[in-house]
Short mmCIF file of N, CA and C in Angstrom, two decimals:
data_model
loop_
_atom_site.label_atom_id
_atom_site.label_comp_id
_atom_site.label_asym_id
_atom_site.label_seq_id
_atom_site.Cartn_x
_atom_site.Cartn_y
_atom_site.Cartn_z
N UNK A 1 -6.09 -3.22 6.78
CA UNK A 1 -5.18 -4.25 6.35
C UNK A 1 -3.74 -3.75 6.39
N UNK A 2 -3.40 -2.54 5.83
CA UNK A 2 -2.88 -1.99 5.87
C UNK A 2 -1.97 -1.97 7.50
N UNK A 3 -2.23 -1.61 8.39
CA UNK A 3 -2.08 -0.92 9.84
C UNK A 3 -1.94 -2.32 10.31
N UNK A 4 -2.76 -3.47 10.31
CA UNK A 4 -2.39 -5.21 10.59
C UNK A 4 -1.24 -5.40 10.20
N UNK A 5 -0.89 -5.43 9.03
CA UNK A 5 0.29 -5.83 8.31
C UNK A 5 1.31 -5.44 8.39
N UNK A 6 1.16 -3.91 9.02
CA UNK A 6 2.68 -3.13 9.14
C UNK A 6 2.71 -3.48 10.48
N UNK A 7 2.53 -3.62 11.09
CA UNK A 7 2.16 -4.54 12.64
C UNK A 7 3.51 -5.43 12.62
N UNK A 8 2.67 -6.26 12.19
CA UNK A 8 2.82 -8.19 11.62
C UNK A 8 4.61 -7.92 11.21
N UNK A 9 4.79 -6.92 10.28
CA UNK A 9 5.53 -6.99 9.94
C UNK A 9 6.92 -6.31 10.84
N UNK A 10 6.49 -5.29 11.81
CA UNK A 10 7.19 -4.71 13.00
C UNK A 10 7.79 -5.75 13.71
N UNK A 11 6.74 -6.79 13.93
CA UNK A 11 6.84 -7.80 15.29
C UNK A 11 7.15 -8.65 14.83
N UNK A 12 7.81 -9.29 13.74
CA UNK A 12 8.34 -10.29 13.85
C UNK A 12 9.98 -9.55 12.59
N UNK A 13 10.04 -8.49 12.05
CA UNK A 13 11.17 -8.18 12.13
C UNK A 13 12.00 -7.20 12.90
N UNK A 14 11.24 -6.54 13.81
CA UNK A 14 11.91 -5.48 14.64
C UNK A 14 12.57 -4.28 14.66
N UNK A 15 12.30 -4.02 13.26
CA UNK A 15 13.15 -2.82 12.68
C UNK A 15 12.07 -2.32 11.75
N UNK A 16 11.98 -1.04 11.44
CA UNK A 16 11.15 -0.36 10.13
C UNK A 16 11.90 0.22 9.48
N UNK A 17 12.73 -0.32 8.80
CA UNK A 17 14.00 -0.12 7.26
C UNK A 17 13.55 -1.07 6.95
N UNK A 18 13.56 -0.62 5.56
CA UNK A 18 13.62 -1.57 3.98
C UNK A 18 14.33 -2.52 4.22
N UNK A 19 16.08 -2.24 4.94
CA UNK A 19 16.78 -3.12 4.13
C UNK A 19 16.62 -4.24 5.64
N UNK A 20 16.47 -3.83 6.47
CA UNK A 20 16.11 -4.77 7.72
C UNK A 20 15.13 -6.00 7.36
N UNK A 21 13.85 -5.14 6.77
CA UNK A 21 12.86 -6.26 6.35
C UNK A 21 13.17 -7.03 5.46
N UNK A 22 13.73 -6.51 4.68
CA UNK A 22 14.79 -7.62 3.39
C UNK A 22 15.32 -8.12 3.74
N UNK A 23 16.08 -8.06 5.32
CA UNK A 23 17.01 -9.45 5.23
C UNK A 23 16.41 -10.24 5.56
N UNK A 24 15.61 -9.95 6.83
CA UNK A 24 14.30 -10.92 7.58
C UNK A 24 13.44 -11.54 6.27
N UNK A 25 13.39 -11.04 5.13
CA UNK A 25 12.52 -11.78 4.38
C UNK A 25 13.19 -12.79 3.34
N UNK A 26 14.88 -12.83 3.20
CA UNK A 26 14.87 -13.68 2.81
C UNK A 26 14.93 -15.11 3.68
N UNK A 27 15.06 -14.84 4.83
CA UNK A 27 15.18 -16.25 5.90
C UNK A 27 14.11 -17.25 5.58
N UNK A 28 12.88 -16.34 5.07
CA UNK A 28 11.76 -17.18 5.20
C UNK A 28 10.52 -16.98 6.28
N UNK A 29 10.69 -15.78 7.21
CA UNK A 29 10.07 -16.16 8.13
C UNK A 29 8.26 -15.96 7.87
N UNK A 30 7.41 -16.71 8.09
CA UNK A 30 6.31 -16.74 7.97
C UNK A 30 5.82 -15.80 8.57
N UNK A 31 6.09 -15.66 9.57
CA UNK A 31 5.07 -13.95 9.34
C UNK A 31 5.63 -12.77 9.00
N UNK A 32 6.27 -12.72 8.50
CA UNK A 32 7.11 -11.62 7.62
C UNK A 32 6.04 -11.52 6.34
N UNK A 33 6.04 -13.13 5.74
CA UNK A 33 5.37 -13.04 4.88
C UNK A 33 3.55 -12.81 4.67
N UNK A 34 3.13 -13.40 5.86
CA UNK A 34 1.78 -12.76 5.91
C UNK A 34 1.24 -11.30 5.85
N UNK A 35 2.34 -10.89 6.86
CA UNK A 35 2.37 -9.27 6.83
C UNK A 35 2.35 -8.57 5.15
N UNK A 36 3.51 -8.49 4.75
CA UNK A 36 3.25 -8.29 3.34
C UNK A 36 2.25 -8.81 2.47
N UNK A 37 2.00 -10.04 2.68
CA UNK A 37 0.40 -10.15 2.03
C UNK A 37 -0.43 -9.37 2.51
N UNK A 38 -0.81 -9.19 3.51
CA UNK A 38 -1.30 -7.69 4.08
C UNK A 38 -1.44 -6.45 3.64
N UNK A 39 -0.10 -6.17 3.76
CA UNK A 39 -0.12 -5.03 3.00
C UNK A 39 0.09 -4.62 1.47
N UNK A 40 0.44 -5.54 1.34
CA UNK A 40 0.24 -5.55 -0.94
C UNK A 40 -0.99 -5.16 -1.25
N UNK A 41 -2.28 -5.39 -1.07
CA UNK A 41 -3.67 -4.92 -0.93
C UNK A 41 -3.98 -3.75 -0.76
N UNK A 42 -3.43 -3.80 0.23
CA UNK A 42 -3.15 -1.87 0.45
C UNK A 42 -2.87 -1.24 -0.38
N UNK A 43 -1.47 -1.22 -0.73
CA UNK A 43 -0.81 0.08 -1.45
C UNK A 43 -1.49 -0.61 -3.00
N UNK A 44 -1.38 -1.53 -3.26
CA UNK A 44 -2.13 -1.73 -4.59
C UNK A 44 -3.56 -0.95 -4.62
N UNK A 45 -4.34 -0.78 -3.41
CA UNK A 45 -5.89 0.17 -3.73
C UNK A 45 -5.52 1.68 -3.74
N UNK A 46 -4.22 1.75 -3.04
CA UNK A 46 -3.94 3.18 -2.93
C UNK A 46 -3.74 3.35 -4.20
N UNK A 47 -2.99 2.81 -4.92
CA UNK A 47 -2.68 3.46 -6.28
C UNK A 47 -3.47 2.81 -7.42
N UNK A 48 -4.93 2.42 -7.28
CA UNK A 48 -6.24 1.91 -8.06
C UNK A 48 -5.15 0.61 -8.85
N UNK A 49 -4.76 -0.15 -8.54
CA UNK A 49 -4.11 -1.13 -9.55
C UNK A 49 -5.23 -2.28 -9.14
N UNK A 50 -4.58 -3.02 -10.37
CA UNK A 50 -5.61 -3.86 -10.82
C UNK A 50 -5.66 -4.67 -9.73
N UNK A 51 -6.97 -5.67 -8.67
CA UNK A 51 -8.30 -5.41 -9.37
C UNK A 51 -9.17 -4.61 -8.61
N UNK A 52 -8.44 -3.66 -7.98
CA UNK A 52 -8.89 -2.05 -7.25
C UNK A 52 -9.35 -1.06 -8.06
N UNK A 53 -9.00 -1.24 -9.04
CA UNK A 53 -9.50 0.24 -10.13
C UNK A 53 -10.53 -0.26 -10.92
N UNK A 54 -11.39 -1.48 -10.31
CA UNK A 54 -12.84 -1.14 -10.76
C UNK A 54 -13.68 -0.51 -9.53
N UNK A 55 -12.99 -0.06 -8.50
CA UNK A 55 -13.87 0.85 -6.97
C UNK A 55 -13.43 2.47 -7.41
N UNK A 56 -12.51 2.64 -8.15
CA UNK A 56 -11.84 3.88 -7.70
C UNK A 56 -12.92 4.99 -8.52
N UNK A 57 -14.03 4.53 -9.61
CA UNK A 57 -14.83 5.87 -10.09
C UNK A 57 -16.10 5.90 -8.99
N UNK A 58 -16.11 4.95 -8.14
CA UNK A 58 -17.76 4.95 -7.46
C UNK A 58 -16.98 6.02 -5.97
N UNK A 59 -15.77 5.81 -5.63
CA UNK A 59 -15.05 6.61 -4.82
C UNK A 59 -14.94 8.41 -5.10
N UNK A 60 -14.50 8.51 -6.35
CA UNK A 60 -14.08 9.77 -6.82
C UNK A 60 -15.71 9.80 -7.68
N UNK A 61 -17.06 9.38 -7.69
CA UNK A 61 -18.08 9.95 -8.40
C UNK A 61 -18.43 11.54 -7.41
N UNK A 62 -19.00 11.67 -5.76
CA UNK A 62 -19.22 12.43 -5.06
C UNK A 62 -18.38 13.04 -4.80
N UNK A 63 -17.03 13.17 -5.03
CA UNK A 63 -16.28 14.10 -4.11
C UNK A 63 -16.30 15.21 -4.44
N UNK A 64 -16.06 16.33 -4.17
CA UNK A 64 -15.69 17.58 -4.84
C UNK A 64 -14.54 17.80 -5.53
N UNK A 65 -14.39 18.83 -6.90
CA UNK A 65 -13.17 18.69 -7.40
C UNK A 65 -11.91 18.60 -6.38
N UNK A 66 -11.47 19.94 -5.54
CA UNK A 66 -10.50 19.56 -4.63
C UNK A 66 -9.89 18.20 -4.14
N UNK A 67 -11.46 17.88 -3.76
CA UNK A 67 -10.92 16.29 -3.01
C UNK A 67 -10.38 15.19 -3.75
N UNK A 68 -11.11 15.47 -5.07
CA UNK A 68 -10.97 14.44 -6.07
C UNK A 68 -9.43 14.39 -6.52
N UNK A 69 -9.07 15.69 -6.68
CA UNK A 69 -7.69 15.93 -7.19
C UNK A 69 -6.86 15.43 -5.90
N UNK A 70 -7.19 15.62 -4.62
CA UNK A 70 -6.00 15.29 -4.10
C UNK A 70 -6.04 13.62 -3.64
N UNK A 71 -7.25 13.11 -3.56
CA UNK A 71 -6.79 11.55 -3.74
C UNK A 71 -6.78 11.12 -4.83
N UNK A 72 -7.30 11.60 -6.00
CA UNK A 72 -6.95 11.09 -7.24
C UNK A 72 -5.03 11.05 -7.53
N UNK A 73 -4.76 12.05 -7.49
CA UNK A 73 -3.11 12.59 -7.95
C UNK A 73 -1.75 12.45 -6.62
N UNK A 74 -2.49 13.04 -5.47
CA UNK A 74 -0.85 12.70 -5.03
C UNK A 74 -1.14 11.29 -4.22
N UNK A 75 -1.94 10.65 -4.01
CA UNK A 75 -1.73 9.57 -3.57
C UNK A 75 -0.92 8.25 -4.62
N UNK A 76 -1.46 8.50 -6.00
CA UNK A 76 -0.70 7.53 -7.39
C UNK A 76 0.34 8.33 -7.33
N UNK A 77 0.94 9.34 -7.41
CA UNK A 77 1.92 9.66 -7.48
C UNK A 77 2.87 9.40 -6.55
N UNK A 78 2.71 9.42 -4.71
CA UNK A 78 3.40 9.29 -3.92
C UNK A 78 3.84 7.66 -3.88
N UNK A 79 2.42 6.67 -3.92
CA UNK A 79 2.66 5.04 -4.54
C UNK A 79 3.71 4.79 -5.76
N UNK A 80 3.73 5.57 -6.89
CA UNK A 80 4.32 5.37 -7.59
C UNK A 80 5.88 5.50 -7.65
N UNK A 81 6.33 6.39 -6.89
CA UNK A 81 7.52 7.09 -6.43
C UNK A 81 7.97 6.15 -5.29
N UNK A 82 7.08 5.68 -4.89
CA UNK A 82 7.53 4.53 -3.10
C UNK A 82 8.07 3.30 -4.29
N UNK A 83 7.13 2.94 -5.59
CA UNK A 83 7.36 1.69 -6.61
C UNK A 83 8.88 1.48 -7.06
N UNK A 84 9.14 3.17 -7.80
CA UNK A 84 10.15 3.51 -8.25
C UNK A 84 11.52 3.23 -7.11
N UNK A 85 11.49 3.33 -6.22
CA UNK A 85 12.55 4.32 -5.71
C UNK A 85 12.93 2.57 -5.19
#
C-alpha cells in the first residue's frame, strides 16, 4: 500500500518534497488524495497505531529478541520523529 501510494502520489505531483506535495494538496487534486489514503495505513501499521496494534503482539510473539528490538523500537521511533518533525 505503501509503495502504490507513494507512486500515486509521485505521478500526479511530480516532485518528492513535503512542501511540493503540500502545495499540490491544497488544489484538491484527487489523486493526490487517494495516494495519501494509501499511505496513512502504512505508516500508521509501522508505528502499531490504532487499529494496527491489535497485529503487532502476533508479529513480535516468534521473533527473536534482536529482531524484536529492532522492529519493535527503531521503526516507532523513526515514525514518530517523521510525526514530529
Amino acid at each position: 500500500m505503501l509503495l502504490y501510494g507513494a507512486s500515486l502520489i509521485y505521478g500526479f505531483t511530480g516532485t518528492v518534497s513535503f512542501v511540493g506535495i503540500a502545495t499540490v494538496a491544497k488544489t484538491g487534486s484527487i489523486g493526490n488524495r487517494v495516494g495519501l489514503v494509501f499511505c496513512s495505513p502504512a505508516f500508521a501499521s509501522k508505528v502499531s497505531a490504532v487499529p494496527f496494534h491489535m497485529w503487532t503482539p502476533d508479529v513480535y510473539e516468534g521473533a527473536p529478541t534482536p529482531v524484536h528490538r529492532l522492529l519493535c523500537l527503531r521503526a516507532k521511533v523513526a515514525g514518530l520523529r517523521y510525526l514530529r518533525a
